[in-house]
Coordinates of C-alpha atoms in Angstrom, one line a residue:
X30 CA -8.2 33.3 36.7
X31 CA -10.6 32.2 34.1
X32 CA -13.2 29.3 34.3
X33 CA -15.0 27.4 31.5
X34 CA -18.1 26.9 31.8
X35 CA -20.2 25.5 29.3
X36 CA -21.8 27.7 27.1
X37 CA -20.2 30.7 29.2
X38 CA -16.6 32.0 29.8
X39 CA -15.8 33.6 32.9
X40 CA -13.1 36.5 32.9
X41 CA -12.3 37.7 36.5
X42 CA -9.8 40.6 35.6
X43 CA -6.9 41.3 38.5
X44 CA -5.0 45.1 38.2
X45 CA -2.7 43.2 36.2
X46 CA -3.6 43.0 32.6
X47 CA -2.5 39.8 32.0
X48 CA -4.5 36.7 32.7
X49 CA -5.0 32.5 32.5
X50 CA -7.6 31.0 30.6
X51 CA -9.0 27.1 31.7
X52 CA -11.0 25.3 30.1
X53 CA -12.7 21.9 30.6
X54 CA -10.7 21.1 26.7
X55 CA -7.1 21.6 27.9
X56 CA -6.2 20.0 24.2
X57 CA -7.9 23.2 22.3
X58 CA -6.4 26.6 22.5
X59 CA -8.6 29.5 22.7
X60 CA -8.0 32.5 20.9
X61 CA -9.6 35.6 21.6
X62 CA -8.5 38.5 19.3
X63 CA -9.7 42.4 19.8
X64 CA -10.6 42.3 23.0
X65 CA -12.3 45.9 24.4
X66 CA -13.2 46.2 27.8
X67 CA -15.1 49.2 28.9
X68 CA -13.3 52.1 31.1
X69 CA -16.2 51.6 34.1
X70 CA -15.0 48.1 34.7
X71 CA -13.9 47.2 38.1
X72 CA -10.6 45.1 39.1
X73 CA -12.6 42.7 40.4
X74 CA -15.6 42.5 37.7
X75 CA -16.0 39.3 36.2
X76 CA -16.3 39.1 32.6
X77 CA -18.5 36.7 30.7
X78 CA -18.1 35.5 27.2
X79 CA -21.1 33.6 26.0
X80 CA -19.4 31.0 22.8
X81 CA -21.3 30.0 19.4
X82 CA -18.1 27.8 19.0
X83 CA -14.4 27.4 19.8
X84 CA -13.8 30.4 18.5
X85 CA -16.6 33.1 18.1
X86 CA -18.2 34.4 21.1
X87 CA -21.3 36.0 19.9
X88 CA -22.0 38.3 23.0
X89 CA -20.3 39.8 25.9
X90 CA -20.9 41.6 29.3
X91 CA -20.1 42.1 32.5
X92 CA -21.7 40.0 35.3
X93 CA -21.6 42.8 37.7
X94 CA -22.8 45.7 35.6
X95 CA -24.9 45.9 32.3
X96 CA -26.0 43.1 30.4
X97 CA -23.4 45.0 27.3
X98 CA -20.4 46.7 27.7
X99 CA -21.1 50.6 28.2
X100 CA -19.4 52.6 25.3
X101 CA -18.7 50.1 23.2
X102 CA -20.1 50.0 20.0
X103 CA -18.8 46.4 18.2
X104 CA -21.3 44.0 18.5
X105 CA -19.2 40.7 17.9
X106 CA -15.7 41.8 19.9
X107 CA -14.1 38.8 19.6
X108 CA -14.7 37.3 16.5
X109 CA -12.6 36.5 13.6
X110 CA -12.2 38.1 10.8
X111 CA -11.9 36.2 7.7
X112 CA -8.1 37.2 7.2
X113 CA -7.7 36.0 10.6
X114 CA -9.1 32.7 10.2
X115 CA -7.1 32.2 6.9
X116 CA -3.7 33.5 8.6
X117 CA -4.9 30.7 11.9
X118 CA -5.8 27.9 9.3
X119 CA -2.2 28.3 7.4
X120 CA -0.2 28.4 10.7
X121 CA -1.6 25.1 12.2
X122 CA -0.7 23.3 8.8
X123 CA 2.6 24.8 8.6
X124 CA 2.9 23.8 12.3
X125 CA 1.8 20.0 11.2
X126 CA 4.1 19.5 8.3
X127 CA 7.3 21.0 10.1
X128 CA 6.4 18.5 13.0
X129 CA 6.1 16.0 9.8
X130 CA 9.3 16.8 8.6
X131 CA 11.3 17.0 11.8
X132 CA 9.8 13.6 13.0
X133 CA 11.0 12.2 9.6
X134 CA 14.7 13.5 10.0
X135 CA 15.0 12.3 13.3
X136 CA 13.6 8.7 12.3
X137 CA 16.1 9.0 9.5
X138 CA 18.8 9.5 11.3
X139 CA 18.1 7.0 13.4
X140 CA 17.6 4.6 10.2
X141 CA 20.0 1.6 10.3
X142 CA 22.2 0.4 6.8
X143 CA 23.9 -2.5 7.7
X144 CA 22.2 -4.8 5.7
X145 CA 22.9 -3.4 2.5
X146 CA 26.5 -2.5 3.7
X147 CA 27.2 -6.3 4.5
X148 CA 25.6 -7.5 1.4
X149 CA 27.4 -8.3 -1.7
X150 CA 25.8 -10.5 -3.5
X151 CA 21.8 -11.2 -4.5
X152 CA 20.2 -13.2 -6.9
X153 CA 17.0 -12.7 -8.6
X154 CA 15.3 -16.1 -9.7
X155 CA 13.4 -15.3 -12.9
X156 CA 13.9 -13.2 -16.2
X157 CA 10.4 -11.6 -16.4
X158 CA 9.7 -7.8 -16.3
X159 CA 9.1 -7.8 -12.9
X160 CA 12.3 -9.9 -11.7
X161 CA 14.4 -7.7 -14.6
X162 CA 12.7 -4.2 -12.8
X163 CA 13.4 -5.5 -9.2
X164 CA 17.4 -6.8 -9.8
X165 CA 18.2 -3.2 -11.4
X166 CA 16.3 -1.6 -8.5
X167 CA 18.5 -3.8 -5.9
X168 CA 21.9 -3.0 -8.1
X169 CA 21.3 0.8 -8.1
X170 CA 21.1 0.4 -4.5
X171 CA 25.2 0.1 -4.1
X172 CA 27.1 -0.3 -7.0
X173 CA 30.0 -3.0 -5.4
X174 CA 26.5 -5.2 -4.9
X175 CA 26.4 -8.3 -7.7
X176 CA 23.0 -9.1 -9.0
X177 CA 22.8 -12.2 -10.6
X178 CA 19.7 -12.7 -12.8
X179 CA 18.9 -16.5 -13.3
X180 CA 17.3 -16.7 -17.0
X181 CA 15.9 -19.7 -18.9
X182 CA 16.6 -17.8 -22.1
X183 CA 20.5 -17.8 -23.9
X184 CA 19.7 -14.7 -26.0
X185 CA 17.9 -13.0 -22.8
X186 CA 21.1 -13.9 -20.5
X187 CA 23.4 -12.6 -23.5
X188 CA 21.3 -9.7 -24.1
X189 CA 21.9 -8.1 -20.2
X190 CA 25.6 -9.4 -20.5
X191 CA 26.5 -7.4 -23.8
X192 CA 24.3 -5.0 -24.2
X193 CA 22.9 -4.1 -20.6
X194 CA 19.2 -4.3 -21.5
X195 CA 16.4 -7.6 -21.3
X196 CA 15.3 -6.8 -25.1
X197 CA 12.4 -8.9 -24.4
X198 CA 11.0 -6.9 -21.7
X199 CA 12.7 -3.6 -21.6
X200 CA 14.5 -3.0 -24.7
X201 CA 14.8 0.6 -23.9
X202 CA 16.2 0.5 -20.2
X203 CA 19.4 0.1 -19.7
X204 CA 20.2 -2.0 -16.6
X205 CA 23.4 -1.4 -14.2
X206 CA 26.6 -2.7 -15.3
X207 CA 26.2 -4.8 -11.8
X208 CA 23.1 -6.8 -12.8
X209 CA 24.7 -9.9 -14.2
X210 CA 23.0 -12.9 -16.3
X211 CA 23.6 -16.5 -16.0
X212 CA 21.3 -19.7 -17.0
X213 CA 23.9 -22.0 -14.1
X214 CA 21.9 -21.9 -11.1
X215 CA 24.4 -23.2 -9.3
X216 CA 26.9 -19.9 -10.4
X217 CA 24.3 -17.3 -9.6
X218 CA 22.9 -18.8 -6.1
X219 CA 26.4 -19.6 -5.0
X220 CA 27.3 -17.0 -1.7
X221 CA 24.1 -15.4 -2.1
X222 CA 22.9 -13.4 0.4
X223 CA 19.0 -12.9 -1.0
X224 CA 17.3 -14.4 -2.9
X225 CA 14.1 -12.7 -4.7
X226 CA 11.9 -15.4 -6.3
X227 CA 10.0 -14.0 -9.8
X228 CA 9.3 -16.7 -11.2
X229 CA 5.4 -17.9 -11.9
X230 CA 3.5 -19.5 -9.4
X231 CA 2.3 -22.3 -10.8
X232 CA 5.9 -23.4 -12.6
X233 CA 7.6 -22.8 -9.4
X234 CA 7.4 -25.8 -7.5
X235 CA 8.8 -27.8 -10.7
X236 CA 11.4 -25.1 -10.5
X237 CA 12.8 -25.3 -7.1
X238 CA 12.8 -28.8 -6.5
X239 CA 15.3 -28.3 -9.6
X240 CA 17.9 -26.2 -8.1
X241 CA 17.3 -27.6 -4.5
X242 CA 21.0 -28.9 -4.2
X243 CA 22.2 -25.4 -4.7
X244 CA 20.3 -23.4 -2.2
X245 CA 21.7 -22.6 1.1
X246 CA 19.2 -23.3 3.9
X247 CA 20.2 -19.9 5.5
X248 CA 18.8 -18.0 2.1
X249 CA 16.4 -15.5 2.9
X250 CA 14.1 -16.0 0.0
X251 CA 11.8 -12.5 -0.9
X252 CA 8.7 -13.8 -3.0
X253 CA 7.8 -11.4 -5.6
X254 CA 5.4 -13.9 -7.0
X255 CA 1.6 -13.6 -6.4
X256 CA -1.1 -16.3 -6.7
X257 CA -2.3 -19.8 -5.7
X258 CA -1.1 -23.1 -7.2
X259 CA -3.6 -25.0 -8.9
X260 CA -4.9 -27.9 -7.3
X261 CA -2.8 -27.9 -4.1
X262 CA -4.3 -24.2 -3.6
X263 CA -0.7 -23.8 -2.2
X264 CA 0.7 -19.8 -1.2
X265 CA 4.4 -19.1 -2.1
X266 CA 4.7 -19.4 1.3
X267 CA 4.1 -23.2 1.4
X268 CA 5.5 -23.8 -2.3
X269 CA 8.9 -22.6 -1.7
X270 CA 10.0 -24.3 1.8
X271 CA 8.1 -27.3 0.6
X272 CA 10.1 -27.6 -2.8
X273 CA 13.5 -26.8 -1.6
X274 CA 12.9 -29.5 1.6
X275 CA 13.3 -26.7 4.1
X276 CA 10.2 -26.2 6.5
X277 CA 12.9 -23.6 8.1
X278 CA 13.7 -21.9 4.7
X279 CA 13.6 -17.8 5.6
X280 CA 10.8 -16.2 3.8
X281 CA 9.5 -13.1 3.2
X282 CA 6.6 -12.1 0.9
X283 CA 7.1 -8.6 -1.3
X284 CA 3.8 -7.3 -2.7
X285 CA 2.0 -3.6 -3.0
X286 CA 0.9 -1.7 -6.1
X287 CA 3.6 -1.6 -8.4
X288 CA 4.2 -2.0 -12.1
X289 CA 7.4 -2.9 -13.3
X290 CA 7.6 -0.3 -15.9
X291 CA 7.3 2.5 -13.5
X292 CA 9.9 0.6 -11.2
X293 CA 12.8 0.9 -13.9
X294 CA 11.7 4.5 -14.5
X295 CA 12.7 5.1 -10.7
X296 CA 8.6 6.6 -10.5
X297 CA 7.7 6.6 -6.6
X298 CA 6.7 3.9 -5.4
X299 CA 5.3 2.0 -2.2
X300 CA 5.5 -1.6 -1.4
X301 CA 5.5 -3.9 1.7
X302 CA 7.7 -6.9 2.8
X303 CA 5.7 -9.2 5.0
X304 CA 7.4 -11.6 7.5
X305 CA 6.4 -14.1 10.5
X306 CA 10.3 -13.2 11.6
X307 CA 9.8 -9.3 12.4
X308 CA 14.1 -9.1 12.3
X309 CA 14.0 -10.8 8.7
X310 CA 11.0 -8.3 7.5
X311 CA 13.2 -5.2 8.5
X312 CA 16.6 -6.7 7.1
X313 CA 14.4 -7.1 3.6
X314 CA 13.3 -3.5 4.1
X315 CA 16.5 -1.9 4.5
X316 CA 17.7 -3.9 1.6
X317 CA 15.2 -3.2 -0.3
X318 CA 14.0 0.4 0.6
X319 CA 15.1 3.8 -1.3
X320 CA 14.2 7.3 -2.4
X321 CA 12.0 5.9 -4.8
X322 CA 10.7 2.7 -2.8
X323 CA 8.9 3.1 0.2
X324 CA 9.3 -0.5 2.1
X325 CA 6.7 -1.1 5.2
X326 CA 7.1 -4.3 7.0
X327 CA 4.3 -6.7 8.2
X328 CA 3.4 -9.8 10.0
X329 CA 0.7 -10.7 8.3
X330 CA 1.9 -13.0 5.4
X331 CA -1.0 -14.8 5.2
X332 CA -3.4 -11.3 3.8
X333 CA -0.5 -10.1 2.2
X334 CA -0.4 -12.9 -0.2
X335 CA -4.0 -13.8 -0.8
X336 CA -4.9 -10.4 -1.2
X337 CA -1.9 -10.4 -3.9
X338 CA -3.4 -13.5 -5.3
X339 CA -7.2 -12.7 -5.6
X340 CA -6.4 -9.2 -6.9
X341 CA -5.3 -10.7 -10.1
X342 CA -8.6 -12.5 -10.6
X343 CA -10.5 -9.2 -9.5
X344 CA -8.4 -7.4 -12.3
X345 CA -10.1 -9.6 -14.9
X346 CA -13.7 -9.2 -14.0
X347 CA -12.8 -5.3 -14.0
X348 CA -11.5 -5.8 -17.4
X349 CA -14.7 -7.8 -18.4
X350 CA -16.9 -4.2 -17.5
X351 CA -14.4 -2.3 -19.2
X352 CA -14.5 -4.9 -22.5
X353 CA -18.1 -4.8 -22.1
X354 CA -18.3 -1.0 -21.6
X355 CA -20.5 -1.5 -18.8
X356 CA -19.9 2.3 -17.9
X357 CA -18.1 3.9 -14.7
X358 CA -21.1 2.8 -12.1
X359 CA -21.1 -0.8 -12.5
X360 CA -17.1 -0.6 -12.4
X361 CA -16.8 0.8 -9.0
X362 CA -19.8 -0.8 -7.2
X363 CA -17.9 -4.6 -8.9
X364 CA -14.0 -3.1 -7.3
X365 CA -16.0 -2.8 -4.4
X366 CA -17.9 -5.8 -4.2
X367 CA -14.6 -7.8 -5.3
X368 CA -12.4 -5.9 -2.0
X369 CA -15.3 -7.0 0.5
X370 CA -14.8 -10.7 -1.1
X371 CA -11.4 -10.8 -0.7
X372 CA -12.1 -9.7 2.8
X373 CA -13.7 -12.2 4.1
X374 CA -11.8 -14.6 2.2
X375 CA -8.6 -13.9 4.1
X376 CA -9.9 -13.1 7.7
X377 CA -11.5 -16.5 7.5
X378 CA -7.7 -17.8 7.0
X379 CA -6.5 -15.7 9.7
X380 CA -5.4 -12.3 7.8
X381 CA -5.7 -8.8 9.7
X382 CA -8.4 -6.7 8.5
X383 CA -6.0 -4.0 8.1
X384 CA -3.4 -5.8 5.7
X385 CA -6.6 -5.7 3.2
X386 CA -7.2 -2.3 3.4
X387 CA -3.4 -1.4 3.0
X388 CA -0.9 -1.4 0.3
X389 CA -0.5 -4.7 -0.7
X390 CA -5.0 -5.4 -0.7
X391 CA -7.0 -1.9 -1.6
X392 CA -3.5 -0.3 -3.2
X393 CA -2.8 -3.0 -5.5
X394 CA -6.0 -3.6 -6.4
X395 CA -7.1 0.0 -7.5
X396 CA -3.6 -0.5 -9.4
X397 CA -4.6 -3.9 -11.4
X398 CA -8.1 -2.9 -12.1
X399 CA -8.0 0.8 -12.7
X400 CA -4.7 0.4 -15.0
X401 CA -4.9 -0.6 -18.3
X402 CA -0.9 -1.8 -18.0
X403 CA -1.9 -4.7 -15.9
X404 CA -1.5 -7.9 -17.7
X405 CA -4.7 -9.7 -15.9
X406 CA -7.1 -6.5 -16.6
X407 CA -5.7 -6.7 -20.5
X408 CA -7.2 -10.1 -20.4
X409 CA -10.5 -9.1 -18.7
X410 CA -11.1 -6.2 -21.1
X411 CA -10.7 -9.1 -24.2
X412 CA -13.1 -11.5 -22.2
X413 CA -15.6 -8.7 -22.1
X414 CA -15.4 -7.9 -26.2
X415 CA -15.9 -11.2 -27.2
X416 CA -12.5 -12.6 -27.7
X417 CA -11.5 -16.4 -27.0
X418 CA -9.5 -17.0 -24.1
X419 CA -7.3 -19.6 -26.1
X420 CA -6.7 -16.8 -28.4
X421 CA -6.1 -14.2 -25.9
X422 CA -3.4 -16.3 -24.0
X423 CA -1.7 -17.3 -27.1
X424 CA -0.9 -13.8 -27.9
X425 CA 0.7 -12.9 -24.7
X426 CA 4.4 -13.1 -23.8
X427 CA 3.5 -12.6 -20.2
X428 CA 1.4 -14.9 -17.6
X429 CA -1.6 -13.5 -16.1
X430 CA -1.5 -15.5 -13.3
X431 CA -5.4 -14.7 -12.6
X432 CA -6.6 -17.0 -15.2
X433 CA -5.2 -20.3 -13.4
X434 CA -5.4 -18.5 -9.9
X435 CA -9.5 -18.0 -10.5
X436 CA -10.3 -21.7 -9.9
X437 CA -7.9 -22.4 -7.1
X438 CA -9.9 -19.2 -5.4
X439 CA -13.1 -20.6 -5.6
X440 CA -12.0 -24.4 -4.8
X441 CA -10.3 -22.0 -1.2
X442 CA -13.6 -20.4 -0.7
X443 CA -15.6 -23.6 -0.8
X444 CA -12.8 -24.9 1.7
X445 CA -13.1 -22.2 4.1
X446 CA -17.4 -21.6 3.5
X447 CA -17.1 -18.2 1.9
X448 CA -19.8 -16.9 -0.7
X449 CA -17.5 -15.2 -3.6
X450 CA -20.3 -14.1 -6.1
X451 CA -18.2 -11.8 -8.7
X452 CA -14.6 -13.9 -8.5
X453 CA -16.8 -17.1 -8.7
X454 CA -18.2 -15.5 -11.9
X455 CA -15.2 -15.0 -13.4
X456 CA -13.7 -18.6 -12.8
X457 CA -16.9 -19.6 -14.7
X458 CA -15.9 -17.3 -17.8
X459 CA -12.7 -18.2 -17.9
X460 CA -13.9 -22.4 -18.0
X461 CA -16.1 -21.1 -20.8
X462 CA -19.8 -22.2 -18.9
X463 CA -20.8 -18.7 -18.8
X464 CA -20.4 -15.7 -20.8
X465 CA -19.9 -12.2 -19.4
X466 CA -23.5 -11.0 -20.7
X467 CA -25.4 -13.4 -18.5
X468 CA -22.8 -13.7 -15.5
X469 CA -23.8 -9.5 -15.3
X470 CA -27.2 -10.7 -15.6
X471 CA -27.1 -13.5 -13.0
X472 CA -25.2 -10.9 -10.5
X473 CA -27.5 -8.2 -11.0
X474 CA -30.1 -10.5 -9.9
X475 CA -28.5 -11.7 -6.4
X476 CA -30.6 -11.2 -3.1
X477 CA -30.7 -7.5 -2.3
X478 CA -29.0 -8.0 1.3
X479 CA -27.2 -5.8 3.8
X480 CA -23.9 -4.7 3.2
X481 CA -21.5 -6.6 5.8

């Protein structure tokens, strides 16, 4: 048998050839390659191995004769060669990804499709890109599935009946012949059996309470919307149950890093469906989940939806440094600065640390402000070239939800006695009582303090 002992391995060799190694790291194998014992050994001899690591041993001799091994003329016995090592290093990844991919089979196997085999019909609240990307996602998924898009716009609603395309948005895209268009709410939330909500924050109360009457109080409603109301410094969370009088309505909150563009060019992409009900979260992932979308589920509504809300503010100040050209440095160290705000923002109102640093905090933030597709960064990027905020809003056909999101932020962090130095700053651009040269200035000159 062989004993470790540290730094020494012990080799007592029996007649027969073959023998055990132990070691006080039962987890690490040991290797030893090219092993040459010397003809005057004894069957009872015990050989020592003394280790420079796992797996080099840098001398070797036997305890009950010479301090070296008569005869033998190769120094290092047991080492690797280089080849080795490579041909070692290969195996143990090949070894990890085939147990990768055989864990991922089984688990696949395993997967459950009922929900989207007992759904039939879903409606998506909201003609924007994001609503129009998410309804062709969900009709793709099964082709007997209706997808009902409800649309403010005649021409919009004509557009995806006729021609199969929201000409505003995606002229180019052709949606699914499934992905129907209606302006009645009460025809496209009839028999529903999901709703997905894409319609602005702070124009959805107004719009709920609207088509209250036609809402079934079973509706699972899947919030693709992301921000804080204005004044109330209400979550979509609140808004919806609130406006349709259902404290009990079902809700889950969609968010992760995710562009709608790249969504209706079927581009991977990872997202994450965020429930207090853990049965409700999985039913949206099934739904919802696909070759292209990865779904994960969470618990933790609360961090999935302010980090989803402060992002967009965060997008505009790293638009600012880009509009000011500001230069790479002062970009990351203000993403950084910005994710630690957001932080402690949202573990002050109860959000898991780990939500934050996850898809739908640190993912869809390097997305917004490293991205130059994001609506809120486009703004930003203006602000910091010198451009009117009046004038910049005016020429959008989208809503950047971080402009009125910004105040409600800071009016939360003064509510929960959080210091917010860079999205404070940018609530202050955006009211026009500071310019981005001397809000840099000002944050340049904050207390040089430990990093927490």
């Amino acid at each position: 048998m062989a004993t470790f002992l540290e730094p020494q391995l012990l080799l007592k060799l029996n007649l027969n050839p073959i023998f055990t190694l132990k070691t006080s790291y039962p987890q690490t194998p040991l290797h030893i390659h090219n092993l040459k014992l010397p003809k005057s050994l004894s069957n009872n001899s015990t050989l020592v191995l003394t280790l420079n690591s796992i797996t080099t041993a840098t001398s070797c001799f036997a305890a009950d004769h010479s301090p070296s091994l008569p005869g033998d003329s190769d120094s290092n016995p047991v080492a690797l060669t280089a080849p080795e090592r490579t041909r070692d290093r290969r195996k143990v990844v090949r070894v990890a990804w085939e147990k990768l991919v055989r864990w991922s089979r089984s688990w696949r196997s395993k997967a459950k499709t009922d929900i989207l085999e007992r759904t039939n019909k879903v409606v998506v609240l909201g003609g924007g890109s994001f609503g129009t990307a998410m309804a062709a996602h969900v009709a793709n998924r099964k082709a007997q599935l209706e997808v009902y898009m409800l649309v403010r716009d005649p021409i919009v609603c004509q557009s995806i009946n006729e021609k199969h395309c929201n000409f505003r948005y995606f002229p180019e895209h052709k949606l699914p012949e499934n992905v129907i268009a209606t302006t009645d709410a009460k025809t496209a939330l009839l028999g529903s059996d999901y709703c997905l909500h894409a319609v602005p924050v702070q124009f959805s109360s107004s719009f709920l309470e609207g088509i209250a009457d036609y809402v079934d109080p079973g509706l699972p409603f899947i919030s693709l919307s992301k921000g804080l109301e204005l004044n109330t410094l209400r979550m979509m969370s609140q808004i919806i149950p609130q406006a349709l009088r259902n404290p009990r309505q079902p809700f889950i909150a969609l968010s992760g890093p995710s562009f709608a563009l790249e969504l209706m060019n079927k581009l991977p992409t990872a997202m994450v469906v965020a429930s207090k009900d853990k049965k409700l979260a999985n039913s949206a992932q099934q739904l919802l989940a696909s070759n292209q979308l990865r779904i994960s589920t969470s618990s933790d509504v609360t961090g999935v939806e302010i980090a989803g809300a402060l992002k967009n503010v965060l997008a505009i100040a790293a638009g600012i440094v880009e509009g000011m050209n500001l230069g790479n440095n002062s970009m990351a160290a203000l993403v950084a600065q910005g994710c630690s705000e957001i932080r402690w923002l949202a573990t002050k109102m109860g959000a898991k640390p780990t939500t934050i640093t996850g898809l739908s905090g640190t993912g869809d933030i390097m997305l917004t402000c490293f991205v130059n597709l994001s609506r809120n960064k486009t703004v930003g990027v203006r602000l910091g070239s010198g451009q009117k905020l009046d004038d910049i809003l005016n020429s959008m056909n989208q809503v950047a939800e971080g402009v009125s999101t910004a105040g409600a932020v800071i009016a939360l962090a003064q509510k929960y006695k959080v210091k917010m130095p860079v999205l404070t700053a940018v609530a202050r651009i955006i009211d026009n009582e500071l310019t981005p040269t001397k809000a840099v200035c000002e944050l340049m000159n904050l207390p040089q303090v430990e990093e927490v």
